[in-house]
Amino acid sequence: MKIVTICGAGIGSSGILKVNAERVLRKLGVEATVIAADIASVKQVAADAQVILTSNEFVEAIGKTNASVIVIENYFDTAELSTKLEGALG
Amino acid sequence: MTLPPLPESAIVIAAEAADWRAAVTLAGEALARSGAARVGYSGEMIRMIEEHGPYVVIAPGLALAHARPGPEVLADGLSIVTLAEPVDFGHPYNDPVSVVLGLAVRTSSEHLAAVAAVANVFNDSSAIADLAAATSADEVQRIMGAVEV
């Protein structure tokens, strides 16, 4: 399983999302690689990803993709992350 | 996981900011005072938001202002500005913002340990309100678990 977190710079917000997603995935018992990247590289980095975690602002720029795009509102709310990840992973 | 340096010079309490640009500029000036960035870093952080929108408002009341590593960054560092009056960034869920974190990192590859430490602090859901209500730099450092440098 590959999950990509996307923000403008590929540092900072996407890094926080990566760290918290890894925590949640560990609790859910899901094996996954989580990569933080910037929006400019989303096409390459997320080409084989199952899930993209990001903010509302980047959904349009991410565009057409085979991955499930999940918008996270509160990056520090691991309950929100957990619910949305569980939903996407079925 | 170690928090980037957060010296007293990088903390501003109950600042007056007319809008989000002023608030981000204060966070950049604080990074310049502590030696983490050049003054031009403020403009880079503002450009990230102009270009990509208010996504840096990553939790209710909290903006994580940052730009890419580059010549404006001198050292890894964190700054914290609390606002006397919260300002809107135009975020769909998390406005208004009362705490602005400024983050400078030298390299992308090294930044994850720093943001993991930031995430540790804020996974405690009371941290943002505690910071917004803090009345001294000491208190901010205590909430952040920062080591004085």
mmCIF file of N, CA, C and O in Angstrom, chain B residues 64-125:
data_model
loop_
_atom_site.group_PDB
_atom_site.id
_atom_site.type_symbol
_atom_site.label_atom_id
_atom_site.label_comp_id
_atom_site.label_asym_id
_atom_site.label_seq_id
_atom_site.Cartn_x
_atom_site.Cartn_y
_atom_site.Cartn_z
ATOM 1 N N LEU B 64 0.512 26.922 10.002
ATOM 2 C CA LEU B 64 1.924 26.518 9.967
ATOM 3 C C LEU B 64 2.541 27.178 8.733
ATOM 4 O O LEU B 64 2.520 26.628 7.637
ATOM 5 N N ALA B 65 3.053 28.394 8.928
ATOM 6 C CA ALA B 65 3.647 29.123 7.809
ATOM 7 C C ALA B 65 5.029 28.548 7.520
ATOM 8 O O ALA B 65 5.809 28.287 8.434
ATOM 9 N N HIS B 66 5.313 28.312 6.239
ATOM 10 C CA HIS B 66 6.617 27.769 5.874
ATOM 11 C C HIS B 66 6.824 27.937 4.380
ATOM 12 O O HIS B 66 5.875 28.126 3.627
ATOM 13 N N ALA B 67 8.077 27.883 3.974
ATOM 14 C CA ALA B 67 8.400 27.856 2.549
ATOM 15 C C ALA B 67 9.411 26.736 2.343
ATOM 16 O O ALA B 67 9.698 25.974 3.262
ATOM 17 N N ARG B 68 9.907 26.638 1.126
ATOM 18 C CA ARG B 68 10.874 25.578 0.847
ATOM 19 C C ARG B 68 12.235 25.912 1.449
ATOM 20 O O ARG B 68 12.550 27.073 1.659
ATOM 21 N N PRO B 69 13.053 24.874 1.662
ATOM 22 C CA PRO B 69 14.458 25.148 1.990
ATOM 23 C C PRO B 69 15.074 25.979 0.860
ATOM 24 O O PRO B 69 14.677 25.834 -0.297
ATOM 25 N N GLY B 70 16.003 26.856 1.172
ATOM 26 C CA GLY B 70 16.617 27.680 0.140
ATOM 27 C C GLY B 70 17.557 28.672 0.776
ATOM 28 O O GLY B 70 17.824 28.611 1.981
ATOM 29 N N PRO B 71 18.071 29.604 -0.033
ATOM 30 C CA PRO B 71 19.068 30.549 0.485
ATOM 31 C C PRO B 71 18.548 31.467 1.590
ATOM 32 O O PRO B 71 19.337 32.023 2.349
ATOM 33 N N GLU B 72 17.221 31.613 1.703
ATOM 34 C CA GLU B 72 16.687 32.465 2.770
ATOM 35 C C GLU B 72 16.718 31.775 4.138
ATOM 36 O O GLU B 72 16.527 32.407 5.165
ATOM 37 N N VAL B 73 16.917 30.448 4.127
ATOM 38 C CA VAL B 73 16.962 29.699 5.388
ATOM 39 C C VAL B 73 18.415 29.573 5.838
ATOM 40 O O VAL B 73 19.271 29.116 5.091
ATOM 41 N N LEU B 74 18.681 29.981 7.084
ATOM 42 C CA LEU B 74 20.045 29.936 7.609
ATOM 43 C C LEU B 74 20.246 28.738 8.547
ATOM 44 O O LEU B 74 21.342 28.214 8.659
ATOM 45 N N ALA B 75 19.185 28.338 9.231
ATOM 46 C CA ALA B 75 19.258 27.229 10.185
ATOM 47 C C ALA B 75 17.848 26.720 10.421
ATOM 48 O O ALA B 75 16.885 27.437 10.180
ATOM 49 N N ASP B 76 17.728 25.491 10.898
ATOM 50 C CA ASP B 76 16.402 25.006 11.269
ATOM 51 C C ASP B 76 15.882 25.853 12.422
ATOM 52 O O ASP B 76 16.628 26.174 13.340
ATOM 53 N N GLY B 77 14.620 26.207 12.358
ATOM 54 C CA GLY B 77 14.070 27.005 13.451
ATOM 55 C C GLY B 77 12.574 27.097 13.400
ATOM 56 O O GLY B 77 11.939 26.860 12.369
ATOM 57 N N LEU B 78 12.030 27.445 14.561
ATOM 58 C CA LEU B 78 10.590 27.588 14.721
ATOM 59 C C LEU B 78 10.336 28.967 15.316
ATOM 60 O O LEU B 78 11.148 29.470 16.084
ATOM 61 N N SER B 79 9.243 29.597 14.921
ATOM 62 C CA SER B 79 8.813 30.808 15.618
ATOM 63 C C SER B 79 7.335 30.663 15.933
ATOM 64 O O SER B 79 6.625 29.898 15.283
ATOM 65 N N ILE B 80 6.903 31.382 16.964
ATOM 66 C CA ILE B 80 5.485 31.341 17.341
ATOM 67 C C ILE B 80 4.991 32.754 17.583
ATOM 68 O O ILE B 80 5.599 33.513 18.337
ATOM 69 N N VAL B 81 3.905 33.103 16.891
ATOM 70 C CA VAL B 81 3.266 34.399 17.073
ATOM 71 C C VAL B 81 1.831 34.134 17.520
ATOM 72 O O VAL B 81 1.085 33.434 16.825
ATOM 73 N N THR B 82 1.459 34.672 18.676
ATOM 74 C CA THR B 82 0.044 34.607 19.060
ATOM 75 C C THR B 82 -0.564 35.976 18.786
ATOM 76 O O THR B 82 0.096 37.000 18.915
ATOM 77 N N LEU B 83 -1.811 35.969 18.355
ATOM 78 C CA LEU B 83 -2.442 37.212 17.903
ATOM 79 C C LEU B 83 -3.454 37.721 18.935
ATOM 80 O O LEU B 83 -4.237 36.942 19.490
ATOM 81 N N ALA B 84 -3.406 39.035 19.164
ATOM 82 C CA ALA B 84 -4.360 39.648 20.089
ATOM 83 C C ALA B 84 -5.770 39.482 19.536
ATOM 84 O O ALA B 84 -6.709 39.159 20.267
ATOM 85 N N GLU B 85 -5.917 39.707 18.236
ATOM 86 C CA GLU B 85 -7.193 39.491 17.555
ATOM 87 C C GLU B 85 -6.953 38.478 16.448
ATOM 88 O O GLU B 85 -6.115 38.721 15.571
ATOM 89 N N PRO B 86 -7.677 37.368 16.429
ATOM 90 C CA PRO B 86 -7.485 36.369 15.373
ATOM 91 C C PRO B 86 -7.735 36.967 13.980
ATOM 92 O O PRO B 86 -8.510 37.913 13.849
ATOM 93 N N VAL B 87 -7.043 36.427 12.975
ATOM 94 C CA VAL B 87 -7.256 36.891 11.594
ATOM 95 C C VAL B 87 -7.725 35.717 10.724
ATOM 96 O O VAL B 87 -7.426 34.557 11.001
ATOM 97 N N ASP B 88 -8.461 36.036 9.673
ATOM 98 C CA ASP B 88 -8.913 35.029 8.716
ATOM 99 C C ASP B 88 -7.861 34.825 7.627
ATOM 100 O O ASP B 88 -7.285 35.785 7.122
ATOM 101 N N PHE B 89 -7.621 33.569 7.271
ATOM 102 C CA PHE B 89 -6.744 33.237 6.147
ATOM 103 C C PHE B 89 -7.569 32.855 4.910
ATOM 104 O O PHE B 89 -7.013 32.613 3.844
ATOM 105 N N GLY B 90 -8.883 32.750 5.087
ATOM 106 C CA GLY B 90 -9.731 32.300 3.983
ATOM 107 C C GLY B 90 -9.833 30.790 3.910
ATOM 108 O O GLY B 90 -10.152 30.224 2.869
ATOM 109 N N HIS B 91 -9.566 30.102 5.029
ATOM 110 C CA HIS B 91 -9.641 28.642 5.047
ATOM 111 C C HIS B 91 -11.085 28.188 5.237
ATOM 112 O O HIS B 91 -11.821 28.780 6.018
ATOM 113 N N PRO B 92 -11.503 27.121 4.520
ATOM 114 C CA PRO B 92 -12.908 26.711 4.610
ATOM 115 C C PRO B 92 -13.343 26.174 5.973
ATOM 116 O O PRO B 92 -14.524 26.242 6.297
ATOM 117 N N TYR B 93 -12.420 25.614 6.759
ATOM 118 C CA TYR B 93 -12.848 25.005 8.025
ATOM 119 C C TYR B 93 -12.182 25.608 9.256
ATOM 120 O O TYR B 93 -12.762 25.590 10.329
ATOM 121 N N ASN B 94 -10.940 26.081 9.125
ATOM 122 C CA ASN B 94 -10.121 26.303 10.317
ATOM 123 C C ASN B 94 -9.907 27.757 10.725
ATOM 124 O O ASN B 94 -9.178 28.033 11.666
ATOM 125 N N ASP B 95 -10.517 28.719 10.011
ATOM 126 C CA ASP B 95 -10.441 30.128 10.425
ATOM 127 C C ASP B 95 -11.247 30.336 11.700
ATOM 128 O O ASP B 95 -12.157 29.552 11.975
ATOM 129 N N PRO B 96 -11.039 31.413 12.449
ATOM 130 C CA PRO B 96 -9.921 32.348 12.324
ATOM 131 C C PRO B 96 -8.673 31.808 13.031
ATOM 132 O O PRO B 96 -8.773 30.923 13.870
ATOM 133 N N VAL B 97 -7.528 32.384 12.694
ATOM 134 C CA VAL B 97 -6.256 31.900 13.205
ATOM 135 C C VAL B 97 -5.788 32.785 14.359
ATOM 136 O O VAL B 97 -5.738 34.006 14.230
ATOM 137 N N SER B 98 -5.453 32.159 15.473
ATOM 138 C CA SER B 98 -4.930 32.928 16.601
ATOM 139 C C SER B 98 -3.473 32.592 16.918
ATOM 140 O O SER B 98 -2.822 33.305 17.667
ATOM 141 N N VAL B 99 -2.958 31.495 16.335
ATOM 142 C CA VAL B 99 -1.556 31.116 16.551
ATOM 143 C C VAL B 99 -0.900 30.843 15.196
ATOM 144 O O VAL B 99 -1.403 30.035 14.413
ATOM 145 N N VAL B 100 0.214 31.541 14.921
ATOM 146 C CA VAL B 100 0.971 31.304 13.690
ATOM 147 C C VAL B 100 2.332 30.719 14.054
ATOM 148 O O VAL B 100 3.092 31.320 14.806
ATOM 149 N N LEU B 101 2.604 29.527 13.529
ATOM 150 C CA LEU B 101 3.930 28.925 13.656
ATOM 151 C C LEU B 101 4.710 29.251 12.397
ATOM 152 O O LEU B 101 4.192 29.065 11.293
ATOM 153 N N GLY B 102 5.931 29.703 12.544
ATOM 154 C CA GLY B 102 6.817 29.855 11.394
ATOM 155 C C GLY B 102 7.816 28.717 11.436
ATOM 156 O O GLY B 102 8.381 28.426 12.492
ATOM 157 N N LEU B 103 8.014 28.054 10.303
ATOM 158 C CA LEU B 103 8.945 26.927 10.277
ATOM 159 C C LEU B 103 9.970 27.141 9.165
ATOM 160 O O LEU B 103 9.614 27.410 8.025
ATOM 161 N N ALA B 104 11.239 27.048 9.526
ATOM 162 C CA ALA B 104 12.315 27.092 8.533
ATOM 163 C C ALA B 104 13.109 25.805 8.658
ATOM 164 O O ALA B 104 13.478 25.405 9.763
ATOM 165 N N VAL B 105 13.324 25.113 7.536
ATOM 166 C CA VAL B 105 14.172 23.920 7.556
ATOM 167 C C VAL B 105 15.186 24.017 6.423
ATOM 168 O O VAL B 105 14.892 24.508 5.350
ATOM 169 N N ARG B 106 16.391 23.537 6.706
ATOM 170 C CA ARG B 106 17.475 23.655 5.723
ATOM 171 C C ARG B 106 17.347 22.656 4.589
ATOM 172 O O ARG B 106 17.656 22.971 3.449
ATOM 173 N N THR B 107 16.920 21.431 4.910
ATOM 174 C CA THR B 107 16.805 20.423 3.855
ATOM 175 C C THR B 107 15.511 19.656 3.997
ATOM 176 O O THR B 107 15.035 19.410 5.103
ATOM 177 N N SER B 108 14.940 19.280 2.861
ATOM 178 C CA SER B 108 13.686 18.532 2.883
ATOM 179 C C SER B 108 13.849 17.208 3.621
ATOM 180 O O SER B 108 12.972 16.784 4.356
ATOM 181 N N SER B 109 14.983 16.552 3.409
ATOM 182 C CA SER B 109 15.137 15.208 3.953
ATOM 183 C C SER B 109 15.229 15.218 5.477
ATOM 184 O O SER B 109 14.893 14.243 6.122
ATOM 185 N N GLU B 110 15.692 16.329 6.040
ATOM 186 C CA GLU B 110 15.855 16.371 7.493
ATOM 187 C C GLU B 110 14.639 16.927 8.214
ATOM 188 O O GLU B 110 14.602 16.980 9.437
ATOM 189 N N HIS B 111 13.636 17.359 7.441
ATOM 190 C CA HIS B 111 12.579 18.107 8.116
ATOM 191 C C HIS B 111 11.586 17.216 8.836
ATOM 192 O O HIS B 111 10.860 17.661 9.702
ATOM 193 N N LEU B 112 11.564 15.916 8.513
ATOM 194 C CA LEU B 112 10.510 15.069 9.061
ATOM 195 C C LEU B 112 10.624 14.882 10.571
ATOM 196 O O LEU B 112 9.607 14.853 11.272
ATOM 197 N N ALA B 113 11.856 14.808 11.076
ATOM 198 C CA ALA B 113 12.022 14.687 12.523
ATOM 199 C C ALA B 113 11.485 15.942 13.199
ATOM 200 O O ALA B 113 10.843 15.870 14.250
ATOM 201 N N ALA B 114 11.733 17.093 12.572
ATOM 202 C CA ALA B 114 11.267 18.353 13.153
ATOM 203 C C ALA B 114 9.748 18.415 13.173
ATOM 204 O O ALA B 114 9.137 18.758 14.188
ATOM 205 N N VAL B 115 9.098 18.066 12.044
ATOM 206 C CA VAL B 115 7.635 18.166 12.037
ATOM 207 C C VAL B 115 6.997 17.066 12.889
ATOM 208 O O VAL B 115 5.907 17.255 13.415
ATOM 209 N N ALA B 116 7.688 15.937 13.040
ATOM 210 C CA ALA B 116 7.159 14.901 13.925
ATOM 211 C C ALA B 116 7.093 15.423 15.351
ATOM 212 O O ALA B 116 6.131 15.167 16.083
ATOM 213 N N ALA B 117 8.110 16.191 15.747
ATOM 214 C CA ALA B 117 8.111 16.782 17.081
ATOM 215 C C ALA B 117 6.992 17.816 17.215
ATOM 216 O O ALA B 117 6.338 17.914 18.252
ATOM 217 N N VAL B 118 6.760 18.593 16.151
ATOM 218 C CA VAL B 118 5.652 19.557 16.159
ATOM 219 C C VAL B 118 4.320 18.812 16.275
ATOM 220 O O VAL B 118 3.443 19.188 17.058
ATOM 221 N N ALA B 119 4.188 17.722 15.509
ATOM 222 C CA ALA B 119 2.953 16.937 15.551
ATOM 223 C C ALA B 119 2.700 16.385 16.953
ATOM 224 O O ALA B 119 1.576 16.392 17.436
ATOM 225 N N ASN B 120 3.779 15.946 17.613
ATOM 226 C CA ASN B 120 3.647 15.433 18.983
ATOM 227 C C ASN B 120 2.991 16.440 19.907
ATOM 228 O O ASN B 120 2.143 16.108 20.710
ATOM 229 N N VAL B 121 3.431 17.708 19.794
ATOM 230 C CA VAL B 121 2.887 18.753 20.658
ATOM 231 C C VAL B 121 1.399 18.943 20.382
ATOM 232 O O VAL B 121 0.580 19.000 21.300
ATOM 233 N N PHE B 122 1.039 19.016 19.082
ATOM 234 C CA PHE B 122 -0.322 19.417 18.728
ATOM 235 C C PHE B 122 -1.306 18.253 18.649
ATOM 236 O O PHE B 122 -2.501 18.480 18.493
ATOM 237 N N ASN B 123 -0.821 17.030 18.755
ATOM 238 C CA ASN B 123 -1.766 15.922 18.864
ATOM 239 C C ASN B 123 -2.493 15.982 20.209
ATOM 240 O O ASN B 123 -3.535 15.365 20.376
ATOM 241 N N ASP B 124 -1.966 16.776 21.145
ATOM 242 C CA ASP B 124 -2.705 17.145 22.340
ATOM 243 C C ASP B 124 -3.644 18.284 21.935
ATOM 244 O O ASP B 124 -3.203 19.380 21.613
ATOM 245 N N SER B 125 -4.947 18.003 21.928
ATOM 246 C CA SER B 125 -5.884 18.946 21.319
ATOM 247 C C SER B 125 -6.014 20.257 22.090
ATOM 248 O O SER B 125 -6.583 21.217 21.586
#
